[in-house]
Short mmCIF file of C-alpha atoms and ligand atoms in Angstrom, two decimals:
data_model
loop_
_atom_site.label_atom_id
_atom_site.label_comp_id
_atom_site.label_asym_id
_atom_site.label_seq_id
_atom_site.Cartn_x
_atom_site.Cartn_y
_atom_site.Cartn_z
CA UNK L 1 44.63 5.01 -29.97
CA UNK L 2 47.00 6.62 -27.47
CA UNK L 3 48.27 3.23 -26.52
CA UNK L 4 49.20 2.21 -30.07
CA UNK L 5 50.81 5.59 -30.68
CA UNK L 6 52.91 5.07 -27.61
CA UNK L 7 54.00 1.68 -28.90
CA UNK L 8 54.89 3.09 -32.30
CA UNK L 9 56.99 5.73 -30.57
CA UNK L 10 58.84 3.13 -28.55
CA UNK L 11 59.48 1.15 -31.76
CA UNK L 12 60.91 4.20 -33.44
CA UNK L 13 63.05 4.79 -30.39
CA UNK L 14 64.35 1.21 -30.57
CA UNK L 15 65.09 1.65 -34.24
CA UNK L 16 67.06 4.82 -33.61
CA UNK L 17 69.15 3.43 -30.79
CA UNK L 18 69.69 -0.06 -32.23
CA UNK L 19 70.52 0.74 -35.81
CA UNK L 20 72.57 3.89 -35.72
CA UNK L 21 75.25 2.16 -37.75
CA UNK L 22 72.94 0.68 -40.32
CA UNK L 23 73.26 3.39 -42.97
CA UNK L 24 70.92 1.77 -45.45
CA UNK L 25 68.11 1.67 -42.93
CA UNK L 26 68.73 5.21 -41.75
CA UNK L 27 68.66 6.63 -45.26
CA UNK L 28 65.37 5.00 -46.02
CA UNK L 29 63.70 6.09 -42.80
CA UNK L 30 61.77 2.86 -42.27
CA UNK L 31 58.12 2.87 -41.46
CA UNK L 32 57.72 -0.89 -41.53
CA UNK L 33 59.11 -3.83 -39.60
CA UNK L 34 59.08 -7.62 -39.75
CA UNK L 35 57.95 -8.87 -36.36
CA UNK L 36 59.03 -12.45 -37.09
CA UNK L 37 62.58 -11.53 -38.22
CA UNK L 38 62.96 -8.53 -35.92
CA UNK L 39 64.11 -6.04 -38.56
CA UNK L 40 63.02 -2.58 -39.70
CA UNK L 41 62.17 -2.13 -43.39
CA UNK L 42 61.49 0.60 -45.91
CA UNK L 43 58.12 0.61 -47.67
CA UNK L 44 59.53 -0.98 -50.83
CA UNK L 45 61.23 -3.88 -49.01
CA UNK L 46 58.15 -4.47 -46.84
CA UNK L 47 56.29 -5.28 -50.07
CA UNK L 48 58.94 -7.84 -51.01
CA UNK L 49 58.81 -9.38 -47.53
CA UNK L 50 55.13 -10.13 -48.17
CA UNK L 51 56.35 -12.57 -50.86
CA UNK L 52 57.91 -14.67 -48.09
CA UNK L 53 55.02 -14.36 -45.66
CA UNK L 54 55.69 -17.79 -44.14
CA UNK L 55 59.01 -16.41 -42.85
CA UNK L 56 58.52 -12.68 -42.55
CA UNK L 57 55.38 -10.99 -41.28
CA UNK L 58 55.37 -7.22 -41.67
CA UNK L 59 53.49 -4.41 -39.98
CA UNK L 60 53.49 -0.66 -40.24
CA UNK L 61 55.23 1.07 -37.33
CA UNK L 62 52.67 3.85 -37.34
CA UNK L 63 49.39 2.30 -38.47
CA UNK L 64 49.32 -1.22 -37.04
CA UNK L 65 48.91 -2.25 -33.40
CA UNK L 66 52.01 -3.75 -31.77
CA UNK L 67 51.97 -6.04 -28.74
CA UNK L 68 54.59 -5.56 -26.07
CA UNK L 69 56.08 -9.00 -26.82
CA UNK L 70 56.54 -8.01 -30.48
CA UNK L 71 58.27 -4.82 -29.41
CA UNK L 72 60.44 -6.78 -27.04
CA UNK L 73 61.39 -9.20 -29.84
CA UNK L 74 62.43 -6.42 -32.22
CA UNK L 75 64.33 -4.84 -29.36
CA UNK L 76 66.25 -8.09 -28.90
CA UNK L 77 67.18 -8.45 -32.62
CA UNK L 78 67.36 -5.33 -34.85
CA UNK L 79 68.90 -4.90 -38.30
CA UNK L 80 72.54 -5.17 -37.30
CA UNK L 81 72.08 -8.44 -35.42
CA UNK L 82 69.95 -9.88 -38.25
CA UNK L 83 72.60 -8.88 -40.74
CA UNK L 84 75.32 -10.54 -38.68
CA UNK L 85 73.30 -13.75 -38.75
CA UNK L 86 71.80 -13.87 -42.25
CA UNK L 87 74.69 -12.22 -44.14
CA UNK L 88 77.44 -14.03 -42.29
CA UNK L 89 78.87 -15.79 -45.37
CA UNK L 90 77.99 -13.66 -48.40
CA UNK L 91 80.69 -14.46 -50.98
CA UNK L 92 82.67 -11.35 -51.91
CA UNK L 93 81.68 -11.54 -55.59
CA UNK L 94 77.96 -11.87 -54.80
CA UNK L 95 76.00 -8.79 -55.86
CA UNK L 96 74.34 -6.92 -52.97
CA UNK L 97 71.50 -4.83 -54.39
CA UNK L 98 70.84 -1.27 -53.27
CA UNK L 99 67.51 0.53 -53.21
CA UNK L 100 68.28 1.75 -56.76
CA UNK L 101 68.35 -1.78 -58.21
CA UNK L 102 65.50 -3.51 -59.99
CA UNK L 103 62.84 -5.46 -58.14
CA UNK L 104 64.17 -8.84 -59.31
CA UNK L 105 67.58 -8.30 -57.70
CA UNK L 106 66.06 -7.01 -54.45
CA UNK L 107 63.42 -9.76 -54.28
CA UNK L 108 65.98 -12.52 -54.90
CA UNK L 109 68.36 -10.99 -52.35
CA UNK L 110 65.63 -11.10 -49.67
CA UNK L 111 64.71 -14.67 -50.64
CA UNK L 112 68.35 -15.82 -50.71
CA UNK L 113 69.00 -14.19 -47.34
CA UNK L 114 65.88 -15.06 -45.32
CA UNK L 115 63.97 -17.78 -47.20
CA UNK L 116 66.80 -19.97 -48.54
CA UNK L 117 69.27 -18.83 -45.85
CA UNK L 118 72.06 -19.09 -48.40
CA UNK L 119 74.53 -16.94 -46.54
CA UNK L 120 74.48 -18.71 -43.19
CA UNK L 121 76.58 -21.46 -44.78
CA UNK L 122 78.75 -20.43 -47.71
CA UNK L 123 78.96 -23.74 -49.53
CA UNK L 124 75.57 -23.95 -51.17
CA UNK L 125 75.92 -20.67 -53.03
CA UNK L 126 79.30 -21.51 -54.47
CA UNK L 127 78.44 -25.04 -55.49
CA UNK L 128 75.22 -24.26 -57.30
CA UNK L 129 76.44 -21.11 -59.02
CA UNK L 130 79.67 -22.02 -60.66
CA UNK L 131 81.51 -25.06 -59.36
CA UNK L 132 83.52 -26.63 -60.75
CA UNK L 133 84.09 -23.58 -62.95
CA UNK L 134 81.30 -24.47 -65.34
CA UNK L 135 77.66 -23.57 -65.84
CA UNK L 136 75.31 -24.69 -68.56
CA UNK L 137 71.66 -23.91 -69.16
CA UNK L 138 69.01 -22.41 -71.39
CA UNK L 139 68.02 -18.76 -71.61
CA UNK L 140 65.54 -16.95 -73.82
CA UNK L 141 67.60 -14.79 -76.16
CA UNK L 142 66.24 -11.99 -78.30
CA UNK L 143 66.76 -12.60 -82.02
CA UNK L 144 68.96 -10.00 -83.70
CA UNK L 145 66.70 -9.41 -86.69
CA UNK L 146 63.10 -10.17 -85.76
CA UNK L 147 63.18 -9.46 -82.03
CA UNK L 148 61.67 -12.86 -81.24
CA UNK L 149 62.90 -14.65 -78.11
CA UNK L 150 64.29 -18.15 -78.72
CA UNK L 151 65.55 -20.71 -76.21
CA UNK L 152 69.33 -20.93 -76.50
CA UNK L 153 71.94 -23.03 -74.75
CA UNK L 154 74.52 -21.00 -72.83
CA UNK L 155 77.82 -22.27 -71.41
CA UNK L 156 80.00 -20.38 -68.96
CA UNK L 157 83.48 -21.89 -68.78
CA UNK L 158 86.21 -20.87 -66.38
CA UNK L 159 88.85 -22.90 -68.21
CA UNK L 160 88.15 -21.12 -71.50
CA UNK L 161 87.37 -17.79 -69.81
CA UNK L 162 84.23 -17.32 -71.89
CA UNK L 163 80.45 -17.27 -71.98
CA UNK L 164 79.10 -18.72 -75.23
CA UNK L 165 75.76 -19.63 -76.70
CA UNK L 166 74.58 -22.01 -79.40
CA UNK L 167 71.83 -21.59 -81.95
CA UNK L 168 71.20 -25.34 -82.16
CA UNK L 169 71.51 -27.72 -79.22
CA UNK L 170 73.77 -30.09 -81.14
CA UNK L 171 75.81 -27.35 -82.83
CA UNK L 172 79.55 -27.68 -82.40
CA UNK L 173 80.37 -24.07 -83.06
CA UNK L 174 78.94 -21.44 -80.74
CA UNK L 175 77.06 -18.53 -82.29
CA UNK L 176 78.98 -16.08 -80.12
CA UNK L 177 81.95 -16.25 -77.77
CA UNK L 178 82.03 -13.60 -75.08
CA UNK L 179 85.37 -13.25 -73.34
CA UNK L 180 85.59 -12.59 -69.63
CA UNK L 181 87.95 -9.63 -70.05
CA UNK L 182 85.25 -7.38 -71.55
CA UNK L 183 81.93 -9.01 -70.65
CA UNK L 184 79.35 -7.10 -68.61
CA UNK L 185 75.86 -8.00 -67.42
CA UNK L 186 73.20 -5.59 -66.21
CA UNK L 187 69.50 -6.00 -65.49
CA UNK L 188 67.30 -3.89 -67.80
CA UNK L 189 63.67 -4.81 -67.07
CA UNK L 190 62.26 -1.53 -68.37
CA UNK L 191 64.18 -1.40 -71.62
CA UNK L 192 63.73 -5.09 -72.42
CA UNK L 193 60.11 -5.10 -71.29
CA UNK L 194 60.30 -8.17 -69.04
CA UNK L 195 60.95 -8.16 -65.27
CA UNK L 196 63.84 -10.66 -65.55
CA UNK L 197 65.47 -9.06 -68.61
CA UNK L 198 69.27 -8.88 -68.59
CA UNK L 199 71.58 -7.17 -71.08
CA UNK L 200 74.97 -8.77 -71.71
CA UNK L 201 77.61 -6.76 -73.53
CA UNK L 202 81.06 -7.70 -74.77
CA UNK L 203 83.62 -6.23 -77.11
CA UNK L 204 84.26 -7.63 -80.57
CA UNK L 205 87.06 -5.90 -82.48
CA UNK L 206 86.81 -3.17 -79.85
CA UNK L 207 83.14 -2.45 -80.65
CA UNK L 208 80.33 -3.14 -78.21
CA UNK L 209 77.94 -6.02 -78.92
CA UNK L 210 74.65 -6.46 -77.05
CA UNK L 211 72.55 -9.50 -76.36
CA UNK L 212 69.30 -9.55 -74.40
CA UNK L 213 68.23 -12.58 -72.38
CA UNK L 214 65.85 -13.69 -69.65
CA UNK L 215 64.73 -16.78 -67.76
CA UNK L 216 61.21 -17.26 -66.40
CA UNK L 217 62.64 -18.24 -63.03
CA UNK L 218 63.98 -15.23 -61.13
CA UNK L 219 66.44 -17.23 -59.06
CA UNK L 220 67.92 -18.85 -62.18
CA UNK L 221 68.40 -15.41 -63.76
CA UNK L 222 70.12 -13.91 -60.70
CA UNK L 223 72.25 -17.08 -60.41
CA UNK L 224 73.48 -16.55 -64.00
CA UNK L 225 74.28 -12.95 -63.13
CA UNK L 226 76.34 -13.94 -60.09
CA UNK L 227 77.97 -16.81 -62.00
CA UNK L 228 79.20 -14.30 -64.60
CA UNK L 229 80.54 -12.18 -61.72
CA UNK L 230 82.48 -15.05 -60.13
CA UNK L 231 83.80 -16.17 -63.56
CA UNK L 232 85.02 -12.64 -64.19
CA UNK L 233 86.65 -12.44 -60.77
CA UNK L 234 88.46 -15.69 -61.47
CA UNK L 235 89.59 -14.42 -64.88
CA UNK L 236 90.95 -11.18 -63.36
CA UNK L 237 92.73 -13.03 -60.55
CA UNK L 238 94.55 -15.20 -63.10
CA UNK L 239 95.24 -12.41 -65.60
CA UNK L 240 96.58 -9.99 -63.00
CA UNK L 241 98.19 -12.06 -60.25
CA UNK L 242 99.11 -10.13 -57.14
CA UNK L 243 96.40 -7.50 -57.41
CA UNK L 244 94.07 -7.62 -54.40
CA UNK L 245 90.46 -8.77 -54.92
CA UNK L 246 89.30 -5.43 -53.54
CA UNK L 247 90.52 -3.87 -56.78
CA UNK L 248 88.34 -6.15 -58.92
CA UNK L 249 85.18 -6.52 -56.84
CA UNK L 250 83.68 -3.13 -57.85
CA UNK L 251 84.46 -3.92 -61.52
CA UNK L 252 82.88 -7.35 -61.92
CA UNK L 253 79.74 -5.87 -63.47
CA UNK L 254 78.59 -2.29 -63.92
CA UNK L 255 75.34 -0.44 -64.43
CA UNK L 256 75.17 2.29 -67.02
CA UNK L 257 75.76 5.89 -65.95
CA UNK L 258 72.75 6.99 -68.01
CA UNK L 259 70.54 5.91 -70.89
CA UNK L 260 67.83 7.58 -72.92
CA UNK L 261 66.85 9.32 -76.12
CA UNK L 262 68.62 12.38 -77.51
CA UNK L 263 68.73 13.87 -80.99
CA UNK L 264 72.04 13.98 -82.82
CA UNK L 265 73.41 15.37 -86.06
CA UNK L 266 76.18 14.05 -88.30
CA UNK L 267 79.89 15.02 -88.37
CA UNK L 268 79.37 18.01 -90.69
CA UNK L 269 76.63 19.46 -88.48
CA UNK L 270 74.59 20.28 -91.61
CA UNK L 271 72.24 17.26 -91.73
CA UNK L 272 69.03 17.29 -89.74
CA UNK L 273 68.97 15.92 -86.20
CA UNK L 274 67.77 12.33 -85.70
CA UNK L 275 66.41 10.74 -82.53
CA UNK L 276 68.74 8.03 -81.21
CA UNK L 277 68.97 5.89 -78.08
CA UNK L 278 72.13 6.78 -76.12
CA UNK L 279 73.90 4.64 -73.53
CA UNK L 280 76.69 5.98 -71.31
CA UNK L 281 78.67 2.88 -70.31
CA UNK L 282 81.56 4.16 -68.24
CA UNK L 283 83.67 6.18 -70.75
CA UNK L 284 81.83 4.86 -73.80
CA UNK L 285 78.95 6.93 -75.12
CA UNK L 286 77.07 4.77 -77.62
CA UNK L 287 74.08 5.50 -79.79
CA UNK L 288 71.57 3.12 -81.32
CA UNK L 289 68.66 3.41 -83.71
CA UNK L 290 66.66 1.07 -81.46
CA UNK L 291 67.41 0.55 -77.73
CA UNK L 292 67.60 -3.23 -78.33
CA UNK L 293 69.93 -3.14 -81.34
CA UNK L 294 72.74 -5.69 -81.30
CA UNK L 295 75.40 -3.11 -81.92
CA UNK L 296 75.84 0.64 -81.74
CA UNK L 297 75.72 2.96 -84.76
CA UNK L 298 78.54 4.87 -83.19
CA UNK L 299 80.69 5.01 -80.06
CA UNK L 300 82.44 8.04 -78.59
CA UNK L 301 85.21 7.85 -76.00
CA UNK L 302 84.92 10.43 -73.22
CA UNK L 303 88.32 11.02 -71.62
CA UNK L 304 89.48 13.26 -68.79
CA UNK L 305 88.82 17.02 -68.80
CA UNK L 306 92.55 17.82 -68.73
CA UNK L 307 93.00 16.02 -72.05
CA UNK L 308 90.83 18.22 -74.32
CA UNK L 309 87.48 16.62 -73.46
CA UNK L 310 84.59 18.79 -72.30
CA UNK L 311 80.82 19.09 -72.34
CA UNK L 312 78.95 22.39 -72.82
CA UNK L 313 75.22 22.99 -72.27
CA UNK L 314 74.87 24.83 -75.61
CA UNK L 315 75.02 24.34 -79.37
CA UNK L 316 77.02 26.53 -81.76
CA UNK L 317 74.69 29.41 -82.81
CA UNK L 318 74.69 28.58 -86.53
CA UNK L 319 73.35 25.05 -86.01
CA UNK L 320 69.82 24.26 -87.21
CA UNK L 321 67.52 21.32 -87.75
CA UNK L 322 66.82 20.12 -84.21
CA UNK L 323 63.40 19.63 -82.59
CA UNK L 324 64.40 19.29 -78.97
CA UNK L 325 65.60 22.58 -77.51
CA UNK L 326 68.16 21.61 -74.87
CA UNK L 327 71.46 21.26 -76.68
CA UNK L 328 74.78 19.78 -75.57
CA UNK L 329 78.15 20.07 -77.32
CA UNK L 330 80.44 17.16 -76.53
CA UNK L 331 84.04 18.11 -77.31
CA UNK L 332 86.70 15.46 -77.94
CA UNK L 333 90.22 16.05 -79.32
CA UNK L 334 88.98 14.89 -82.76
CA UNK L 335 85.60 16.49 -83.23
CA UNK L 336 82.51 18.02 -81.69
CA UNK L 337 79.34 15.96 -81.20
CA UNK L 338 76.07 17.90 -81.11
CA UNK L 339 73.04 16.45 -79.33
CA UNK L 340 69.77 17.79 -77.95
CA UNK L 341 67.55 16.73 -75.05
CA UNK L 342 63.79 16.92 -74.69
CA UNK L 343 63.83 18.61 -71.27
CA UNK L 344 66.11 20.82 -69.21
CA UNK L 345 66.20 18.16 -66.48
CA UNK L 346 67.31 15.54 -68.98
CA UNK L 347 70.14 17.78 -70.16
CA UNK L 348 71.26 18.32 -66.55
CA UNK L 349 71.23 14.56 -65.93
CA UNK L 350 73.27 13.85 -69.07
CA UNK L 351 75.81 16.52 -68.20
CA UNK L 352 76.10 15.13 -64.67
CA UNK L 353 76.78 11.67 -66.14
CA UNK L 354 79.48 13.08 -68.46
CA UNK L 355 81.08 14.96 -65.54
CA UNK L 356 81.60 11.70 -63.64
CA UNK L 357 84.06 10.43 -66.26
CA UNK L 358 85.43 13.87 -67.25
CA UNK L 359 86.49 14.48 -63.65
CA UNK L 360 87.95 11.02 -63.10
CA UNK L 361 91.67 10.53 -63.83
CA UNK L 362 92.50 8.21 -66.74
CA UNK L 363 93.66 4.70 -65.91
CA UNK L 364 96.62 3.28 -67.88
CA UNK L 365 94.38 0.80 -69.72
CA UNK L 366 91.99 3.63 -70.65
CA UNK L 367 94.74 5.33 -72.68
CA UNK L 368 94.88 2.19 -74.82
CA UNK L 369 91.12 2.39 -75.41
CA UNK L 370 91.42 6.08 -76.26
CA UNK L 371 94.20 5.36 -78.77
CA UNK L 372 91.98 2.80 -80.45
CA UNK L 373 89.16 5.36 -80.83
CA UNK L 374 91.59 7.91 -82.27
CA UNK L 375 92.86 5.55 -84.94
CA UNK L 376 89.50 4.05 -85.75
CA UNK L 377 89.11 3.75 -89.53
ZN1 ZN Z 401 64.47 -1.29 -48.38
#
């Protein structure tokens, strides 16, 4: 007992001295390690490493016995050295998941890095994802009206700068054309109800359109995601020559600031409140009758706080007809939007999400979007 405790302590000591610079590891305070790869892991990642047991064998730092040769091995590698080896050639556009991302993205990252060793040599990733500027394949796409998933052909084309899909394999005309300037992809396993579920959005006549897709094979799904990212990077490089890639890399895809149900009332504030699904996508607050609707019932632009936009944790006193008690008044230059949340915590989270964009200065292109919302028929 004493002996294994002593070994655990020396492992923790190694971890602290070796990986001081590895912020991800430090934040997660690892209690697990792979004794075949020589890296420390958080509990969640240790579970994913069990999926590649032929490459990575994990043990608890505190509960499992460690031999002195295993300790010596970890001492000789560590997270920083493993990263230098296995992440040597990660393409800049390639999405690196964080501990907040869904299991699919984290699992495929670990497999790509350690099992397939994709980032030791850069070529394989680029060739299979999107060279020569073209990707074609089938995805299950949710039907707009009946919610049934049907196998659809998708084509991603760098030359045309679009992602498109076809309802029939031999159809000449695509059912939808999604341009690279406004396309976004984000994994939504919970909302879609399948672990590989991905939401793709694009703008049509300045309104958001949603499609929901998945592929049974996790690698195929993550490859589509990264292919969309590299296609978007290419589009931005051509459209805005001279701008550094560092400007575009954080904008290739984005996750939503917040989603969930709130109640809302109409523009006159006299109708009853109705439960709607809200999505905060950067400065666009959208609401839907059903979370998987193809398009929003309404969209609200949230500008900067110095331009007559604000959010208050109250409703005007005369307002009636709501069931949820935690009201928010969203003020824009044109009108006030009244919503209510089910819990106090939910209201705090929504307000925090609104504050992110209220506090952020407006970009030149965002003024154009704002003008569109102001003159919307
Ligand atoms: Zn982890």
